[in-house]
Amino acid sequence: PVASLISAPFQNNFDFGLGPNQDGFRYTLNVQPVAPFSLTSRWNLISRTILPIIHQHQSDAAGASSQTGLGDITQSLFFSPKKVKPFIWGVGPALLVPTATDDLLGTGKFGLGPTAVVLQQAGGWTYGALVNHIWSVAGASNRTDVNSTFVQPFLTYTTRTAWTFGLNTESAYNWESEQWSVPIHVSASKLVKYGKQPVSYQAALRCWATSPANGPRGCGFRLTVTPLFPKG
């Protein structure tokens, strides 16, 4: 998210094998606007919002069950220096907002914690990691507390013809249930221009190394469209 441009990714995730019968399906559209703001001559503030829109369907001994609606919003704010050498970094708070329209699509809890990102770019390569940890601080007393660590290491290579090839994980550890969620993504993206408007298109294979009980199994895929709005 640390960049001198506004981006608006629309990230479509398709997961399979959910539920006790491993016959379930989940589609998640993550709307992820990222916008930098100049605070001083030395510091930027970068806002990153993740708004999930979810449809899921699975069956169990009681029959079929489907939910469609909003999930919980995650809002991150990064304070990042404008001087970006020898590496780019940002730190700040992450907030979890219980906006889910169905109990099965969210936590029912307000959450708060730290987040950080660090990366380096050289010779077409970009590598680094984004992390956060969120604890619940308020919300429904009958819902499970939130105590979750998120770790996203990433490695990409961009060619002279604006193709980017990437590898990352978006791993989360739930300290309450003591369970990992580890999807691994192998991606390819292409930057194209429509007049003066740049847009990035990405396709990724999304395979689960491990997931919680009744979580996704096997491989799904991701399709992302990202309009970019350079500043300045």
mmCIF file of C-alpha atoms in Angstrom:
data_model
loop_
_atom_site.group_PDB
_atom_site.id
_atom_site.type_symbol
_atom_site.label_atom_id
_atom_site.label_comp_id
_atom_site.label_asym_id
_atom_site.label_seq_id
_atom_site.Cartn_x
_atom_site.Cartn_y
_atom_site.Cartn_z
ATOM 1 C CA PRO A 1 0.000 0.000 0.000
ATOM 2 C CA VAL A 2 2.992 2.382 0.295
ATOM 3 C CA ALA A 3 3.012 4.240 -3.021
ATOM 4 C CA SER A 4 2.626 7.788 -4.348
ATOM 5 C CA LEU A 5 -0.603 6.969 -6.173
ATOM 6 C CA ILE A 6 -4.230 6.207 -5.476
ATOM 7 C CA SER A 7 -5.305 2.674 -6.346
ATOM 8 C CA ALA A 8 -8.675 0.959 -6.192
ATOM 9 C CA PRO A 9 -8.267 -2.832 -6.422
ATOM 10 C CA PHE A 10 -11.335 -5.003 -6.966
ATOM 11 C CA GLN A 11 -10.069 -8.409 -5.856
ATOM 12 C CA ASN A 12 -12.247 -11.434 -6.693
ATOM 13 C CA ASN A 13 -11.441 -14.584 -4.686
ATOM 14 C CA PHE A 14 -12.948 -18.009 -5.440
ATOM 15 C CA ASP A 15 -12.519 -20.744 -2.797
ATOM 16 C CA PHE A 16 -13.772 -24.331 -2.759
ATOM 17 C CA GLY A 17 -14.043 -27.339 -0.446
ATOM 18 C CA LEU A 18 -15.705 -25.561 2.486
ATOM 19 C CA GLY A 19 -17.754 -27.244 5.196
ATOM 20 C CA PRO A 20 -17.741 -30.668 6.843
ATOM 21 C CA ASN A 21 -18.619 -32.313 3.520
ATOM 22 C CA GLN A 22 -15.969 -30.253 1.674
ATOM 23 C CA ASP A 23 -18.538 -29.361 -0.971
ATOM 24 C CA GLY A 24 -18.899 -25.681 -0.150
ATOM 25 C CA PHE A 25 -18.010 -22.593 -2.158
ATOM 26 C CA ARG A 26 -17.107 -19.019 -1.203
ATOM 27 C CA TYR A 27 -16.763 -15.937 -3.361
ATOM 28 C CA THR A 28 -15.228 -12.829 -1.815
ATOM 29 C CA LEU A 29 -14.967 -9.469 -3.543
ATOM 30 C CA ASN A 30 -12.480 -7.335 -1.619
ATOM 31 C CA VAL A 31 -12.806 -3.635 -2.460
ATOM 32 C CA GLN A 32 -9.448 -2.193 -1.358
ATOM 33 C CA PRO A 33 -8.976 1.548 -1.982
ATOM 34 C CA VAL A 34 -5.512 2.878 -1.077
ATOM 35 C CA ALA A 35 -4.824 6.619 -0.887
ATOM 36 C CA PRO A 36 -1.743 8.588 0.280
ATOM 37 C CA PHE A 37 -1.963 11.975 1.980
ATOM 38 C CA SER A 38 0.926 14.360 2.548
ATOM 39 C CA LEU A 39 1.244 15.277 6.234
ATOM 40 C CA THR A 40 4.509 17.242 6.258
ATOM 41 C CA SER A 41 7.550 17.721 4.041
ATOM 42 C CA ARG A 42 8.896 14.446 5.436
ATOM 43 C CA TRP A 43 5.873 12.221 6.131
ATOM 44 C CA ASN A 44 2.919 10.688 4.311
ATOM 45 C CA LEU A 45 -0.187 9.047 5.713
ATOM 46 C CA ILE A 46 -1.480 6.121 3.639
ATOM 47 C CA SER A 47 -5.036 4.870 4.109
ATOM 48 C CA ARG A 48 -5.876 1.291 3.126
ATOM 49 C CA THR A 49 -9.421 -0.041 3.459
ATOM 50 C CA ILE A 50 -10.549 -3.629 2.869
ATOM 51 C CA LEU A 51 -14.309 -4.040 2.408
ATOM 52 C CA PRO A 52 -15.304 -7.685 1.748
ATOM 53 C CA ILE A 53 -18.520 -8.617 -0.048
ATOM 54 C CA ILE A 54 -19.130 -12.335 0.424
ATOM 55 C CA HIS A 55 -21.297 -15.141 -0.906
ATOM 56 C CA GLN A 56 -20.836 -18.612 0.548
ATOM 57 C CA HIS A 57 -22.698 -21.907 0.386
ATOM 58 C CA GLN A 58 -22.075 -25.205 2.151
ATOM 59 C CA SER A 59 -23.956 -28.231 3.460
ATOM 60 C CA ASP A 60 -23.808 -30.302 6.641
ATOM 61 C CA ALA A 61 -25.963 -32.839 8.483
ATOM 62 C CA ALA A 62 -28.637 -30.165 9.011
ATOM 63 C CA GLY A 63 -28.868 -29.341 5.300
ATOM 64 C CA ALA A 64 -27.647 -26.559 3.025
ATOM 65 C CA SER A 65 -26.747 -23.093 4.238
ATOM 66 C CA SER A 66 -26.010 -19.915 2.272
ATOM 67 C CA GLN A 67 -25.058 -16.380 3.267
ATOM 68 C CA THR A 68 -24.571 -13.262 1.147
ATOM 69 C CA GLY A 69 -23.612 -9.801 2.326
ATOM 70 C CA LEU A 70 -20.902 -7.574 3.743
ATOM 71 C CA GLY A 71 -18.077 -8.830 5.928
ATOM 72 C CA ASP A 72 -16.097 -6.855 8.491
ATOM 73 C CA ILE A 73 -14.092 -3.847 7.289
ATOM 74 C CA THR A 74 -10.367 -3.685 8.045
ATOM 75 C CA GLN A 75 -8.971 -0.138 8.032
ATOM 76 C CA SER A 76 -5.199 0.398 8.125
ATOM 77 C CA LEU A 77 -3.286 3.674 8.394
ATOM 78 C CA PHE A 78 0.442 3.792 7.612
ATOM 79 C CA PHE A 79 2.744 6.659 8.565
ATOM 80 C CA SER A 80 5.520 6.496 5.967
ATOM 81 C CA PRO A 81 8.567 8.735 5.375
ATOM 82 C CA LYS A 82 8.846 10.407 1.975
ATOM 83 C CA LYS A 83 12.531 9.450 1.901
ATOM 84 C CA VAL A 84 12.361 5.879 0.626
ATOM 85 C CA LYS A 85 15.990 4.727 0.709
ATOM 86 C CA PRO A 86 17.421 2.227 1.548
ATOM 87 C CA PHE A 87 13.933 0.709 1.848
ATOM 88 C CA ILE A 88 10.282 1.738 1.963
ATOM 89 C CA TRP A 89 8.341 1.300 5.182
ATOM 90 C CA GLY A 90 5.240 2.377 7.041
ATOM 91 C CA VAL A 91 3.717 1.764 10.479
ATOM 92 C CA GLY A 92 0.418 2.621 12.108
ATOM 93 C CA PRO A 93 -2.858 1.282 13.503
ATOM 94 C CA ALA A 94 -5.207 -1.327 12.078
ATOM 95 C CA LEU A 95 -8.915 -1.290 12.972
ATOM 96 C CA LEU A 96 -11.526 -4.008 12.620
ATOM 97 C CA VAL A 97 -15.075 -2.668 12.183
ATOM 98 C CA PRO A 98 -17.989 -5.147 12.609
ATOM 99 C CA THR A 99 -19.951 -4.266 9.484
ATOM 100 C CA ALA A 100 -20.957 -7.864 8.623
ATOM 101 C CA THR A 101 -24.607 -8.249 7.652
ATOM 102 C CA ASP A 102 -24.713 -11.886 8.842
ATOM 103 C CA ASP A 103 -23.195 -13.473 11.951
ATOM 104 C CA LEU A 104 -21.480 -16.090 9.777
ATOM 105 C CA LEU A 105 -19.751 -13.397 7.685
ATOM 106 C CA GLY A 106 -18.051 -11.488 10.518
ATOM 107 C CA THR A 107 -16.795 -11.418 14.080
ATOM 108 C CA GLY A 108 -19.288 -9.095 15.776
ATOM 109 C CA LYS A 109 -16.319 -7.355 17.397
ATOM 110 C CA PHE A 110 -14.494 -4.051 17.168
ATOM 111 C CA GLY A 111 -10.746 -4.682 16.929
ATOM 112 C CA LEU A 112 -7.550 -2.669 17.158
ATOM 113 C CA GLY A 113 -3.829 -3.299 16.825
ATOM 114 C CA PRO A 114 -0.585 -2.367 15.090
ATOM 115 C CA THR A 115 0.312 -2.824 11.433
ATOM 116 C CA ALA A 116 3.553 -2.393 9.484
ATOM 117 C CA VAL A 117 4.886 -2.817 5.958
ATOM 118 C CA VAL A 118 8.465 -2.880 4.706
ATOM 119 C CA LEU A 119 9.768 -3.504 1.190
ATOM 120 C CA GLN A 120 12.698 -2.961 -1.110
ATOM 121 C CA GLN A 121 12.880 -2.544 -4.882
ATOM 122 C CA ALA A 122 15.916 -3.288 -7.054
ATOM 123 C CA GLY A 123 16.400 -4.380 -10.650
ATOM 124 C CA GLY A 124 12.733 -5.086 -11.262
ATOM 125 C CA TRP A 125 12.390 -7.071 -8.030
ATOM 126 C CA THR A 126 10.126 -6.055 -5.152
ATOM 127 C CA TYR A 127 10.211 -7.993 -1.898
ATOM 128 C CA GLY A 128 9.023 -7.405 1.626
ATOM 129 C CA ALA A 129 6.198 -8.129 4.050
ATOM 130 C CA LEU A 130 3.031 -6.641 5.520
ATOM 131 C CA VAL A 131 1.978 -7.641 9.053
ATOM 132 C CA ASN A 132 -0.678 -6.767 11.585
ATOM 133 C CA HIS A 133 -2.120 -8.031 14.844
ATOM 134 C CA ILE A 134 -5.664 -7.257 15.945
ATOM 135 C CA TRP A 135 -7.304 -7.753 19.339
ATOM 136 C CA SER A 136 -11.013 -7.254 19.949
ATOM 137 C CA VAL A 137 -11.743 -4.306 22.274
ATOM 138 C CA ALA A 138 -15.560 -4.149 22.190
ATOM 139 C CA GLY A 139 -18.575 -5.761 20.581
ATOM 140 C CA ALA A 140 -21.069 -8.560 21.161
ATOM 141 C CA SER A 141 -20.315 -10.345 24.450
ATOM 142 C CA ASN A 142 -21.606 -13.651 23.109
ATOM 143 C CA ARG A 143 -19.113 -13.698 20.212
ATOM 144 C CA THR A 144 -15.612 -15.175 20.313
ATOM 145 C CA ASP A 145 -12.826 -12.691 21.039
ATOM 146 C CA VAL A 146 -10.556 -11.635 18.170
ATOM 147 C CA ASN A 147 -6.830 -12.275 18.677
ATOM 148 C CA SER A 148 -5.311 -12.671 15.225
ATOM 149 C CA THR A 149 -1.921 -12.210 13.567
ATOM 150 C CA PHE A 150 -1.682 -11.580 9.813
ATOM 151 C CA VAL A 151 1.589 -12.029 7.890
ATOM 152 C CA GLN A 152 1.958 -11.367 4.150
ATOM 153 C CA PRO A 153 5.469 -11.853 2.734
ATOM 154 C CA PHE A 154 5.682 -11.103 -0.990
ATOM 155 C CA LEU A 155 8.093 -11.334 -3.912
ATOM 156 C CA THR A 156 7.455 -9.898 -7.392
ATOM 157 C CA TYR A 157 9.389 -9.268 -10.587
ATOM 158 C CA THR A 158 8.324 -6.651 -13.140
ATOM 159 C CA THR A 159 9.529 -6.834 -16.746
ATOM 160 C CA ARG A 160 10.239 -3.948 -19.110
ATOM 161 C CA THR A 161 6.934 -4.681 -20.869
ATOM 162 C CA ALA A 162 4.903 -4.078 -17.664
ATOM 163 C CA TRP A 163 4.269 -7.723 -16.806
ATOM 164 C CA THR A 164 4.602 -8.571 -13.107
ATOM 165 C CA PHE A 165 4.992 -12.097 -11.734
ATOM 166 C CA GLY A 166 4.505 -12.664 -8.033
ATOM 167 C CA LEU A 167 4.503 -15.122 -5.153
ATOM 168 C CA ASN A 168 2.993 -14.439 -1.739
ATOM 169 C CA THR A 169 1.125 -15.887 1.196
ATOM 170 C CA GLU A 170 -1.590 -14.169 3.226
ATOM 171 C CA SER A 171 -1.237 -16.168 6.416
ATOM 172 C CA ALA A 172 -3.370 -15.596 9.507
ATOM 173 C CA TYR A 173 -3.041 -17.247 12.902
ATOM 174 C CA ASN A 174 -6.060 -17.302 15.230
ATOM 175 C CA TRP A 175 -4.709 -17.366 18.797
ATOM 176 C CA GLU A 176 -8.156 -18.213 20.206
ATOM 177 C CA SER A 177 -8.657 -21.387 18.146
ATOM 178 C CA GLU A 178 -4.907 -21.967 17.610
ATOM 179 C CA GLN A 179 -5.427 -22.458 13.866
ATOM 180 C CA TRP A 180 -3.596 -21.207 10.777
ATOM 181 C CA SER A 181 -5.073 -20.033 7.477
ATOM 182 C CA VAL A 182 -2.385 -20.104 4.759
ATOM 183 C CA PRO A 183 -3.360 -19.444 1.139
ATOM 184 C CA ILE A 184 -0.427 -19.296 -1.295
ATOM 185 C CA HIS A 185 -0.731 -17.174 -4.442
ATOM 186 C CA VAL A 186 1.189 -17.463 -7.693
ATOM 187 C CA SER A 187 0.225 -14.501 -9.851
ATOM 188 C CA ALA A 188 0.756 -12.718 -13.148
ATOM 189 C CA SER A 189 -0.417 -9.181 -13.869
ATOM 190 C CA LYS A 190 -0.262 -6.752 -16.762
ATOM 191 C CA LEU A 191 -0.425 -2.963 -16.713
ATOM 192 C CA VAL A 192 -2.336 -1.447 -19.631
ATOM 193 C CA LYS A 193 -3.457 2.084 -20.473
ATOM 194 C CA TYR A 194 -6.769 3.337 -21.788
ATOM 195 C CA GLY A 195 -5.808 6.798 -22.968
ATOM 196 C CA LYS A 196 -4.090 8.225 -19.903
ATOM 197 C CA GLN A 197 -5.789 5.830 -17.452
ATOM 198 C CA PRO A 198 -3.551 2.939 -16.263
ATOM 199 C CA VAL A 199 -5.253 -0.261 -15.123
ATOM 200 C CA SER A 200 -3.631 -3.412 -13.781
ATOM 201 C CA TYR A 201 -5.152 -6.847 -14.452
ATOM 202 C CA GLN A 202 -4.038 -9.796 -12.329
ATOM 203 C CA ALA A 203 -4.789 -13.516 -12.333
ATOM 204 C CA ALA A 204 -3.557 -15.797 -9.563
ATOM 205 C CA LEU A 205 -3.713 -19.436 -8.553
ATOM 206 C CA ARG A 206 -4.808 -19.576 -4.896
ATOM 207 C CA CYS A 207 -3.929 -22.816 -3.086
ATOM 208 C CA TRP A 208 -4.489 -23.560 0.594
ATOM 209 C CA ALA A 209 -1.509 -25.006 2.452
ATOM 210 C CA THR A 210 -3.719 -25.188 5.562
ATOM 211 C CA SER A 211 -7.031 -23.751 6.709
ATOM 212 C CA PRO A 212 -9.254 -23.881 9.809
ATOM 213 C CA ALA A 213 -11.839 -26.580 10.414
ATOM 214 C CA ASN A 214 -14.497 -26.414 7.672
ATOM 215 C CA GLY A 215 -12.351 -23.873 5.790
ATOM 216 C CA PRO A 216 -11.380 -23.972 2.105
ATOM 217 C CA ARG A 217 -9.464 -26.924 0.675
ATOM 218 C CA GLY A 218 -7.370 -27.445 -2.434
ATOM 219 C CA CYS A 219 -6.960 -24.640 -4.949
ATOM 220 C CA GLY A 220 -9.099 -21.727 -6.023
ATOM 221 C CA PHE A 221 -8.212 -18.628 -7.977
ATOM 222 C CA ARG A 222 -8.098 -14.826 -7.798
ATOM 223 C CA LEU A 223 -8.880 -12.191 -10.428
ATOM 224 C CA THR A 224 -8.069 -8.549 -9.653
ATOM 225 C CA VAL A 225 -8.746 -5.337 -11.569
ATOM 226 C CA THR A 226 -6.932 -2.251 -10.229
ATOM 227 C CA PRO A 227 -7.476 1.245 -11.665
ATOM 228 C CA LEU A 228 -4.468 3.452 -10.787
ATOM 229 C CA PHE A 229 -4.506 7.204 -10.304
ATOM 230 C CA PRO A 230 -0.955 8.657 -10.103
ATOM 231 C CA LYS A 231 -0.614 11.793 -7.981
ATOM 232 C CA GLY A 232 1.261 14.911 -8.972
#
